[in-house]
Amino acid sequence: MSEWTNCARAALGAARDYAESVRGAVMAVVAPGGTIAPALLNREQHRLHGYAWIASSIAALEATLDWAVRAESAGTLGETEALVLRIGFGEYCAQIIHGLPMSANETVRPAVFGCEDEARALAAHPAVARLLAEGNTRETRARLAALLAEGARPAEALGDEALDLMRGSMRAFTAAAITPHAHQWHLADALIPDAVIAEMAALGVFGVCIAEEHGGLGLGKLAMAVVSEELSRGWICAGSLGTRSEIAGELIGENGTSEQKARWLPAIADGSCLPTAVFTEPDTGSDLAAVRTRGERQADGAWRVTGAKTWITHAARADLMTMLVRTDPATPGYGGLSMLLAAKTRGTDLVPFPDAGIDGSEIEVLGYRGMKEYALGLDGFHVAADGLLGGREGQGFKQLMRTFEGARIQTAARAIGVAWNAFDLALDYALGRKQFGEALVAFPRVADKLALMAVEIVMARELTYAAARAKDSGARCDIEAGMAKLLGARAAWVAADNAVQIHGGNGYALEYPISRVLCDARILNIFEGAAEIQAQVIARGLLAGQQTRAAAAA
C-alpha cells in the first residue's frame, strides 16, 4: 500500500474510535435508563443528528479508502486519486474535530457531546495529525485543480466490465440526447419528449432492476446507481424518470401476485407503462402514518378512492399510480394502510386527467421540471378489484418501507450526477472566462472550489456505490442508504452553489445552464426524506443497533 493509503487507514481507525465516544455520549442522554426514550430522540435532535453526520462522514472516509485501495490494486491510483484521498481525509477529519456543518448555519462541535478531550486525542493521533497538516492544503488543492484543468478525472472504473460499458453508453446517450436540450426544456417548463423516453426505454433504463423473466435487465442497485448518475449528469429529470419505474418495479416485484407481475412489470420495463408514486398528502409530509386518503372496497370487489394527494411527479402522463391509501379506518397508524395499483389513462396537454374521479392542478416549481408536479383530488376514483398489491390489506406501509432503501440510493446517485454537472459547467466557465488578464481557474479561490468539489463528489459517489453494493448483497441497508442520500444531497448543493459563484453575475442569468442546476440541486435535500429525516433515521438506527448488541451480550 502507498504511504497515503496507509496513513488514511490509520486515521480511519482513530476516527472510528472517536465516533464510538460520541455514540456513548449520545446514548447517555437519550437512553438514561438503558432504553432509548422516543421523546428524548426528538428533544436532543442537535446531538442526535450531529452524531449521524459524524457517522456518515466516517462512512464516506471508509468508502473513499476502499476506492483508493481498489484503484491501487488495479494500477489506476495516480496523482489525481492520491490527492483526492489526501484532501478528502484531511478536510473531513478537520470537520469532525473542529466543527461539522449540518446546514449552512448549523455546526456540530465536540463540545455538544462533551467529547473535547477525545477530539483533541483524535487530532493528536500521528496519522490524523499528518493529514491535518498535509492533506487539505493550499498546495494540494492547487495541484489537483491544475490536473483537473488539464483534463484529469478521478478513477471511476468499477472493476466490472459490464457496468463500465453501461456507464459509457449512458454517458454517450446523455451527451447526445439530453445535455444539448435540457436547458431549453427547463426554461420552457416542457415535458421530456416522448421520443427521448422511447430511446431511454430501448437502452433498458426503466427495467434495470426488473427480473429478466419479466422483460428487465435483471441487474442490481449498483447498475441502477450508475444509470441514474449518468442521466442526471445531463439533467436530473432524465435520471428521475427512472425513479418512478424503480419504485413501482420493486413494489410489484417484491410484493405483487403472479398476475400483477405478469401484467405490469414487462410494460414498466419496456417503457410502455409510465408509473408514478402517489404517497404524500397535503398535511402529512413524511408522516405517512397520518395518511387519510380512503380506499373503500365495493360489492363487486373494486375500490373507490377518495382524498387528496400532493407532490405527485409525472402524474398526468403516468399510466399507473402506486397509491398508498387507508383501507381500514378503524386501525390507526400504519396498520390500516394498503397499496393499490391504480391504472389510469395517460393525459394530454389539453386534458391532463381524463378519467372520472381524478383531477389535478399543477404545482409550479423552481426546478426539477420535465415531468411536472401535481396536487391530486380523488373523488370516488375507480381501482380494479385486482389492484390491491399482493392481494393483502394492511400491508401498504411495510411494502413501501422496503423500497425506501433503493429509492434513497437512487436519489443519492442522482445527486452525484447533478454535482458532476455543476462541476463540468464550473470548470468549463473557469477555463474560458478571463478577468484581469487571466483565466478564472488561475485564481486560488476558484481553483480551491473546483478541487474541493471534485473531492466531495468522489467521496459521496463512493459512499453511494457502497450502499448499492450492500443492497445488492441482500443486507438491510437503510442506514447506508440514508447516509448516501444525506452526503450526496449536500455535495450536489455545495457544487451547484459554488459553480454559480464561479460564474459570478452570469450564474444568476437564466440563459446560463448553471441557474437550472442550482434549482435542481436544491430539491435533493428535501425529497425522498429531507436531510433532517435522514439524520434521524441514521442515528436512531445506529443507536438501536448498538442497544440490541449490548442486550445480546448481556
XYZ file of C-alpha atoms in Angstrom:
554
model
C 0.000 0.000 0.000
C 1.097 3.573 -0.648
C 2.038 5.828 2.233
C -1.196 7.788 1.859
C -3.496 4.774 1.863
C -1.653 3.513 4.950
C -1.984 6.913 6.585
C -5.677 7.080 5.714
C -6.288 3.606 7.127
C -4.686 4.511 10.440
C -6.619 7.786 10.592
C -9.854 5.959 9.847
C -9.331 3.681 12.829
C -8.806 6.684 15.091
C -11.907 8.399 13.691
C -13.987 5.296 14.383
C -12.802 5.321 18.000
C -13.877 8.954 18.293
C -17.284 8.155 16.803
C -17.694 5.424 19.411
C -17.087 8.003 22.151
C -19.711 10.265 20.580
C -22.145 7.359 20.364
C -21.678 6.632 24.054
C -22.256 10.269 24.947
C -25.446 10.414 22.892
C -26.727 7.150 24.386
C -26.187 8.529 27.883
C -28.521 11.402 27.013
C -31.282 9.640 25.052
C -31.255 6.344 26.973
C -30.584 7.366 30.580
C -32.266 4.227 31.898
C -30.654 1.942 29.343
C -33.604 2.091 26.938
C -33.897 4.730 24.222
C -36.680 7.189 25.009
C -38.501 8.408 21.856
C -39.273 11.784 23.428
C -35.568 12.348 24.080
C -34.722 11.451 20.485
C -36.801 14.427 19.385
C -35.660 16.788 22.120
C -31.973 16.057 21.518
C -32.020 16.395 17.735
C -28.885 18.570 17.566
C -26.819 15.909 19.335
C -28.577 13.058 17.599
C -28.242 14.499 14.110
C -24.687 15.618 14.818
C -23.811 12.010 15.572
C -25.474 10.951 12.301
C -23.388 13.464 10.357
C -20.199 12.294 12.051
C -21.021 8.651 11.364
C -21.896 9.467 7.749
C -18.660 11.387 7.249
C -16.673 8.448 8.600
C -18.615 6.092 6.319
C -17.596 8.334 3.412
C -13.966 8.071 4.530
C -14.291 4.271 4.596
C -15.786 4.184 1.101
C -13.143 6.571 -0.241
C -10.325 4.493 1.210
C -11.855 1.346 -0.313
C -11.971 3.163 -3.669
C -8.309 4.138 -3.377
C -7.266 0.608 -2.430
C -9.182 -0.851 -5.384
C -7.592 1.713 -7.691
C -4.186 0.836 -6.292
C -4.799 -2.875 -6.921
C -5.923 -2.085 -10.475
C -2.896 0.126 -11.100
C -5.002 3.278 -11.519
C -4.099 5.086 -8.287
C -2.348 8.035 -9.849
C -1.563 11.507 -8.615
C -5.155 12.681 -9.040
C -6.546 9.842 -6.935
C -3.898 10.255 -4.237
C -4.713 13.950 -3.970
C -8.430 13.224 -3.682
C -7.669 10.805 -0.849
C -5.370 13.234 0.988
C -7.610 16.256 0.639
C -10.766 14.338 1.498
C -9.321 12.758 4.616
C -7.697 15.978 5.714
C -10.886 18.005 5.303
C -13.309 15.525 6.859
C -11.025 14.844 9.811
C -10.789 18.606 10.377
C -14.574 18.933 10.257
C -15.099 16.078 12.716
C -12.569 17.557 15.140
C -13.378 21.255 14.875
C -16.943 21.562 13.570
C -19.036 19.690 11.019
C -21.678 21.631 9.049
C -25.144 20.050 9.157
C -26.516 23.008 7.188
C -25.348 26.482 6.239
C -25.709 27.752 9.819
C -25.838 24.604 11.962
C -22.469 23.210 13.024
C -21.922 20.275 15.353
C -18.820 20.519 17.545
C -17.247 18.097 20.059
C -18.396 20.236 22.990
C -22.050 19.377 22.365
C -21.218 15.754 23.211
C -18.772 16.577 25.994
C -16.064 14.961 23.851
C -13.497 17.783 23.699
C -10.731 15.605 25.157
C -11.482 12.815 22.707
C -11.403 15.291 19.816
C -8.023 16.568 20.950
C -6.764 12.994 21.168
C -8.033 12.368 17.628
C -6.217 15.458 16.366
C -3.017 14.297 18.091
C -3.093 10.829 16.524
C 0.005 10.667 14.263
C -1.850 9.746 11.077
C -4.617 12.275 11.681
C -2.106 14.981 12.582
C -0.285 14.355 9.315
C -3.481 14.549 7.308
C -4.493 17.755 9.068
C -1.107 19.257 8.208
C -0.545 17.796 4.727
C -3.975 16.730 3.440
C -6.167 19.672 2.531
C -3.583 22.372 1.942
C -3.145 25.255 -0.445
C -0.591 23.227 -2.370
C -2.622 20.026 -2.679
C -5.725 21.921 -3.778
C -3.752 23.913 -6.336
C -2.162 20.787 -7.774
C -5.469 18.915 -8.001
C -7.139 21.915 -9.653
C -4.316 22.076 -12.192
C -4.713 18.383 -13.033
C -8.477 18.797 -13.405
C -7.939 21.794 -15.686
C -5.663 19.633 -17.828
C -8.423 17.041 -18.209
C -7.584 14.559 -15.470
C -10.520 12.951 -13.663
C -10.553 10.681 -10.595
C -10.781 6.979 -11.416
C -14.362 5.798 -11.864
C -13.981 2.229 -13.150
C -15.993 -0.237 -11.097
C -13.963 -3.329 -11.851
C -16.916 -4.797 -13.717
C -16.672 -4.608 -17.485
C -20.440 -4.718 -17.995
C -21.049 -1.834 -15.579
C -18.236 0.214 -17.074
C -19.663 -0.338 -20.557
C -23.094 0.640 -19.270
C -21.659 3.880 -17.900
C -20.089 4.602 -21.268
C -23.299 4.013 -23.205
C -25.383 6.102 -20.783
C -22.847 8.917 -20.880
C -22.825 8.914 -24.673
C -26.632 8.888 -24.844
C -26.893 11.718 -22.311
C -24.323 13.834 -24.138
C -26.206 13.428 -27.414
C -29.864 13.388 -26.398
C -30.168 15.172 -23.033
C -27.450 17.725 -22.344
C -27.875 19.840 -25.530
C -31.611 20.284 -24.935
C -32.079 20.170 -21.154
C -31.854 23.884 -20.516
C -34.409 24.799 -23.141
C -36.783 22.131 -21.842
C -36.312 23.589 -18.367
C -36.910 27.186 -19.462
C -39.998 26.145 -21.408
C -41.211 24.035 -18.477
C -41.745 21.305 -21.050
C -42.144 17.599 -20.541
C -39.264 15.404 -21.605
C -40.221 14.450 -25.181
C -41.805 11.053 -25.760
C -39.119 10.284 -28.345
C -36.409 10.656 -25.706
C -38.349 8.418 -23.321
C -38.565 5.816 -26.073
C -34.787 5.951 -26.544
C -34.281 5.550 -22.810
C -36.604 2.559 -22.799
C -34.658 0.984 -25.659
C -31.497 1.322 -23.567
C -33.177 -0.545 -20.716
C -33.344 2.416 -18.323
C -36.763 1.512 -16.933
C -36.049 -2.160 -16.379
C -32.568 -2.131 -14.879
C -33.625 -3.927 -11.702
C -36.653 -5.797 -13.065
C -36.059 -9.540 -13.428
C -35.217 -10.849 -16.879
C -38.235 -13.173 -16.776
C -40.380 -10.026 -16.714
C -38.551 -8.240 -19.507
C -35.993 -6.339 -17.435
C -32.209 -6.419 -17.352
C -32.130 -8.259 -14.039
C -29.293 -6.136 -12.680
C -28.784 -4.693 -9.226
C -28.789 -1.358 -7.451
C -25.180 -0.600 -8.372
C -26.120 -0.716 -12.048
C -29.151 1.421 -11.275
C -26.935 3.956 -9.497
C -24.612 4.222 -12.485
C -27.527 4.731 -14.891
C -29.150 7.355 -12.656
C -25.878 9.214 -12.143
C -25.072 9.448 -15.836
C -28.567 10.523 -16.898
C -28.712 13.121 -14.111
C -25.367 14.488 -15.215
C -27.294 15.762 -18.236
C -30.479 16.690 -16.382
C -31.872 15.474 -13.091
C -35.271 14.890 -14.698
C -33.804 12.318 -17.078
C -32.407 10.406 -14.119
C -35.635 10.875 -12.195
C -37.775 9.301 -14.892
C -36.280 6.014 -13.815
C -37.093 6.607 -10.146
C -40.798 6.053 -10.593
C -40.168 2.858 -12.563
C -37.675 1.741 -9.927
C -40.168 2.247 -7.080
C -43.073 0.627 -8.924
C -40.927 -2.220 -10.199
C -39.626 -3.027 -6.732
C -43.044 -2.732 -5.110
C -44.613 -5.114 -7.605
C -41.597 -7.401 -7.991
C -41.255 -7.921 -4.232
C -44.913 -7.912 -3.221
C -47.168 -8.481 -6.230
C -49.181 -11.524 -7.135
C -48.027 -13.543 -10.129
C -50.802 -11.937 -12.175
C -49.784 -8.426 -11.125
C -46.169 -9.124 -12.008
C -47.104 -10.521 -15.407
C -49.347 -7.566 -16.189
C -47.235 -4.651 -15.030
C -43.532 -5.497 -14.929
C -42.943 -6.113 -18.676
C -44.797 -2.901 -19.513
C -42.773 -0.893 -16.995
C -39.529 -2.417 -18.254
C -40.199 -1.584 -21.917
C -41.413 1.930 -21.136
C -44.954 1.432 -22.421
C -46.220 1.944 -18.853
C -45.008 5.049 -17.055
C -45.741 4.779 -13.326
C -45.913 7.436 -10.631
C -45.754 7.232 -6.850
C -48.840 8.576 -5.053
C -47.965 8.574 -1.361
C -47.787 12.057 0.186
C -50.712 14.212 1.262
C -51.096 17.956 1.932
C -50.909 17.682 5.722
C -48.744 14.612 6.228
C -45.332 15.215 4.670
C -43.019 12.491 5.972
C -45.615 11.297 8.498
C -47.095 8.531 6.361
C -48.885 7.032 9.358
C -51.241 10.006 9.088
C -52.363 9.205 5.508
C -56.119 9.769 5.242
C -56.959 9.115 1.591
C -59.644 6.459 1.769
C -59.867 3.265 -0.263
C -63.278 1.607 0.043
C -63.997 -1.838 -1.337
C -67.201 -2.113 -3.357
C -69.640 -5.001 -3.639
C -68.010 -6.147 -6.881
C -64.542 -6.153 -5.256
C -63.362 -2.950 -6.923
C -62.101 0.041 -4.949
C -63.270 3.648 -4.740
C -60.590 6.109 -3.666
C -61.369 9.498 -2.154
C -58.917 12.044 -0.768
C -56.106 14.424 -1.657
C -52.520 13.702 -2.661
C -49.776 16.197 -3.388
C -46.293 16.487 -4.904
C -47.098 13.736 -7.371
C -44.418 13.719 -10.050
C -45.305 12.955 -13.675
C -48.914 12.387 -12.674
C -50.643 13.469 -15.889
C -48.529 11.385 -18.258
C -48.423 8.326 -15.988
C -50.304 5.126 -16.795
C -50.077 3.541 -13.346
C -50.286 5.005 -9.856
C -48.811 3.110 -6.913
C -51.153 4.594 -4.338
C -50.932 4.440 -0.544
C -54.441 4.616 0.940
C -56.243 3.845 4.171
C -58.450 0.794 3.653
C -59.156 0.194 7.344
C -60.155 3.428 9.102
C -60.705 1.526 12.346
C -56.984 0.724 12.532
C -54.952 3.860 13.228
C -51.423 4.459 12.082
C -49.566 2.240 9.642
C -51.693 -0.872 10.160
C -54.694 0.486 8.268
C -52.759 1.314 5.109
C -52.745 -0.623 1.857
C -51.051 -0.186 -1.509
C -53.197 -0.030 -4.629
C -52.045 -0.452 -8.221
C -54.304 2.094 -9.865
C -54.419 2.124 -13.645
C -55.186 5.473 -15.253
C -55.472 6.964 -18.707
C -52.446 8.908 -19.895
C -53.328 12.590 -20.106
C -52.613 15.233 -22.715
C -51.784 18.931 -22.509
C -55.427 19.776 -23.113
C -56.892 17.087 -20.868
C -54.277 16.066 -18.283
C -56.626 13.854 -16.251
C -59.334 12.343 -18.471
C -60.558 9.673 -16.048
C -63.609 10.137 -13.851
C -62.944 10.708 -10.172
C -59.500 12.288 -10.520
C -58.388 15.837 -11.150
C -55.097 17.627 -10.707
C -53.602 21.076 -10.515
C -50.006 21.697 -11.478
C -47.605 22.896 -8.783
C -45.240 25.381 -10.381
C -41.684 24.781 -9.234
C -38.250 26.424 -9.377
C -36.536 23.429 -10.905
C -36.919 19.667 -11.276
C -39.105 20.234 -14.301
C -39.603 17.936 -17.273
C -42.221 15.759 -15.609
C -44.300 18.323 -13.682
C -45.640 18.162 -10.145
C -49.333 17.918 -9.277
C -51.763 18.112 -6.419
C -54.422 15.461 -6.996
C -58.036 15.377 -5.924
C -59.618 11.928 -5.846
C -63.394 11.627 -5.639
C -64.539 8.044 -5.996
C -61.683 7.177 -8.364
C -62.111 3.598 -9.571
C -59.424 0.970 -8.993
C -59.992 -2.551 -10.279
C -60.586 -5.425 -7.873
C -57.173 -6.901 -8.675
C -55.479 -3.605 -7.825
C -54.651 -4.447 -4.183
C -50.897 -5.071 -4.151
C -50.225 -8.675 -3.218
C -53.933 -9.174 -2.625
C -53.456 -8.282 1.045
C -54.830 -5.360 3.011
C -52.934 -3.605 5.787
C -49.508 -4.238 4.249
C -49.063 -0.963 2.379
C -46.594 0.702 4.702
C -44.469 -2.419 5.114
C -44.401 -2.879 1.355
C -43.403 0.739 0.835
C -40.706 0.727 3.505
C -38.839 -1.975 1.634
C -38.499 0.343 -1.367
C -37.041 3.264 0.591
C -33.520 1.859 0.553
C -33.388 1.581 -3.234
C -35.126 4.922 -3.754
C -32.678 6.738 -1.479
C -29.680 5.101 -3.117
C -31.028 6.183 -6.473
C -31.606 9.705 -5.185
C -28.027 9.807 -3.953
C -26.895 8.713 -7.425
C -28.993 11.479 -8.996
C -27.306 13.916 -6.636
C -23.874 12.745 -7.789
C -24.896 13.317 -11.400
C -26.164 16.816 -10.612
C -22.951 17.566 -8.734
C -20.832 16.469 -11.691
C -22.981 18.608 -13.979
C -22.267 21.621 -11.761
C -18.559 20.787 -11.723
C -18.419 20.411 -15.516
C -20.103 23.774 -16.036
C -17.938 25.497 -13.424
C -14.660 24.161 -14.801
C -15.600 24.982 -18.385
C -16.509 28.540 -17.381
C -13.384 28.957 -15.252
C -11.192 27.865 -18.155
C -12.856 30.122 -20.709
C -13.600 33.272 -18.713
C -10.795 35.797 -18.222
C -10.550 38.512 -15.591
C -7.619 40.871 -15.120
C -5.823 39.107 -17.952
C -6.033 35.586 -16.522
C -8.439 32.671 -16.754
C -10.568 32.346 -13.650
C -9.084 28.928 -12.913
C -5.756 30.637 -12.173
C -7.209 32.380 -9.112
C -6.702 30.333 -5.922
C -10.211 30.778 -4.545
C -11.689 29.491 -7.822
C -9.194 26.628 -8.007
C -9.963 25.730 -4.376
C -13.671 25.489 -5.121
C -13.097 23.225 -8.121
C -10.696 20.942 -6.262
C -12.966 20.551 -3.245
C -15.989 19.994 -5.484
C -14.272 17.059 -7.168
C -13.123 15.605 -3.849
C -16.539 15.721 -2.209
C -18.281 14.363 -5.287
C -15.960 11.353 -5.357
C -16.482 10.746 -1.633
C -20.264 10.945 -1.931
C -20.180 8.803 -5.075
C -18.200 6.052 -3.397
C -20.495 6.143 -0.369
C -23.453 5.744 -2.739
C -21.814 2.818 -4.505
C -21.062 1.211 -1.133
C -24.745 1.466 -0.183
C -25.740 -0.033 -3.544
C -23.343 -2.940 -3.053
C -24.805 -3.560 0.407
C -28.299 -3.612 -1.073
C -27.198 -5.976 -3.818
C -25.758 -8.332 -1.203
C -29.209 -8.730 0.288
C -28.322 -6.966 3.519
C -30.566 -4.416 5.162
C -29.069 -1.037 4.305
C -31.471 1.667 5.416
C -28.675 3.366 7.366
C -26.197 3.179 4.483
C -28.815 4.421 2.012
C -29.669 7.324 4.307
C -26.001 8.244 4.675
C -25.501 8.223 0.915
C -28.550 10.394 0.376
C -27.514 12.777 3.175
C -23.995 13.407 1.871
C -24.908 13.169 -1.802
C -27.514 15.905 -1.479
C -25.044 18.151 0.318
C -22.367 17.550 -2.313
C -24.809 18.474 -5.084
C -25.937 21.682 -3.409
C -22.404 22.794 -2.499
C -21.183 22.080 -6.019
C -24.072 23.963 -7.627
C -23.773 26.912 -5.244
C -20.029 27.217 -5.819
C -20.470 26.809 -9.550
C -22.864 29.769 -9.569
C -20.287 31.748 -7.587
C -17.613 30.925 -10.159
C -19.942 32.173 -12.887
C -20.450 35.413 -10.960
C -23.327 37.511 -12.240
C -23.764 35.231 -15.240
C -24.608 32.411 -12.873
C -27.729 34.306 -11.900
C -28.829 34.710 -15.517
C -31.469 32.306 -16.773
C -29.637 31.825 -20.045
C -26.777 30.009 -18.305
C -27.427 26.318 -17.532
C -25.908 26.603 -14.060
C -29.002 28.567 -12.985
C -31.050 25.455 -13.738
C -28.615 23.154 -11.970
C -28.799 25.280 -8.827
C -32.601 24.985 -8.759
C -32.438 21.249 -9.448
C -29.831 20.655 -6.741
C -31.937 22.273 -4.044
C -34.691 19.660 -4.151
C -32.290 16.807 -3.424
C -32.053 17.746 0.238
C -35.845 17.568 0.564
C -37.457 14.752 -1.404
C -37.101 11.035 -0.637
C -36.687 12.076 3.002
C -35.365 15.500 3.977
C -31.880 15.784 5.480
C -33.354 16.016 8.955
C -35.344 12.818 8.405
C -32.243 11.055 7.086
C -30.191 12.117 10.111
C -32.931 10.919 12.468
C -33.140 7.536 10.728
C -29.358 7.104 10.670
C -28.752 7.985 14.306
C -31.765 6.088 15.600
C -30.730 3.020 13.620
C -27.136 3.133 14.808
C -28.123 3.619 18.438
C -30.810 0.943 18.333
C -28.380 -1.495 16.725
C -25.844 -0.876 19.433
C -28.511 -1.273 22.101
C -29.568 -4.599 20.585
C -25.960 -5.833 20.513
C -25.425 -4.759 24.105
C -28.591 -6.567 25.218
C -27.498 -9.729 23.411
C -24.077 -9.581 25.031
C -25.657 -9.207 28.469
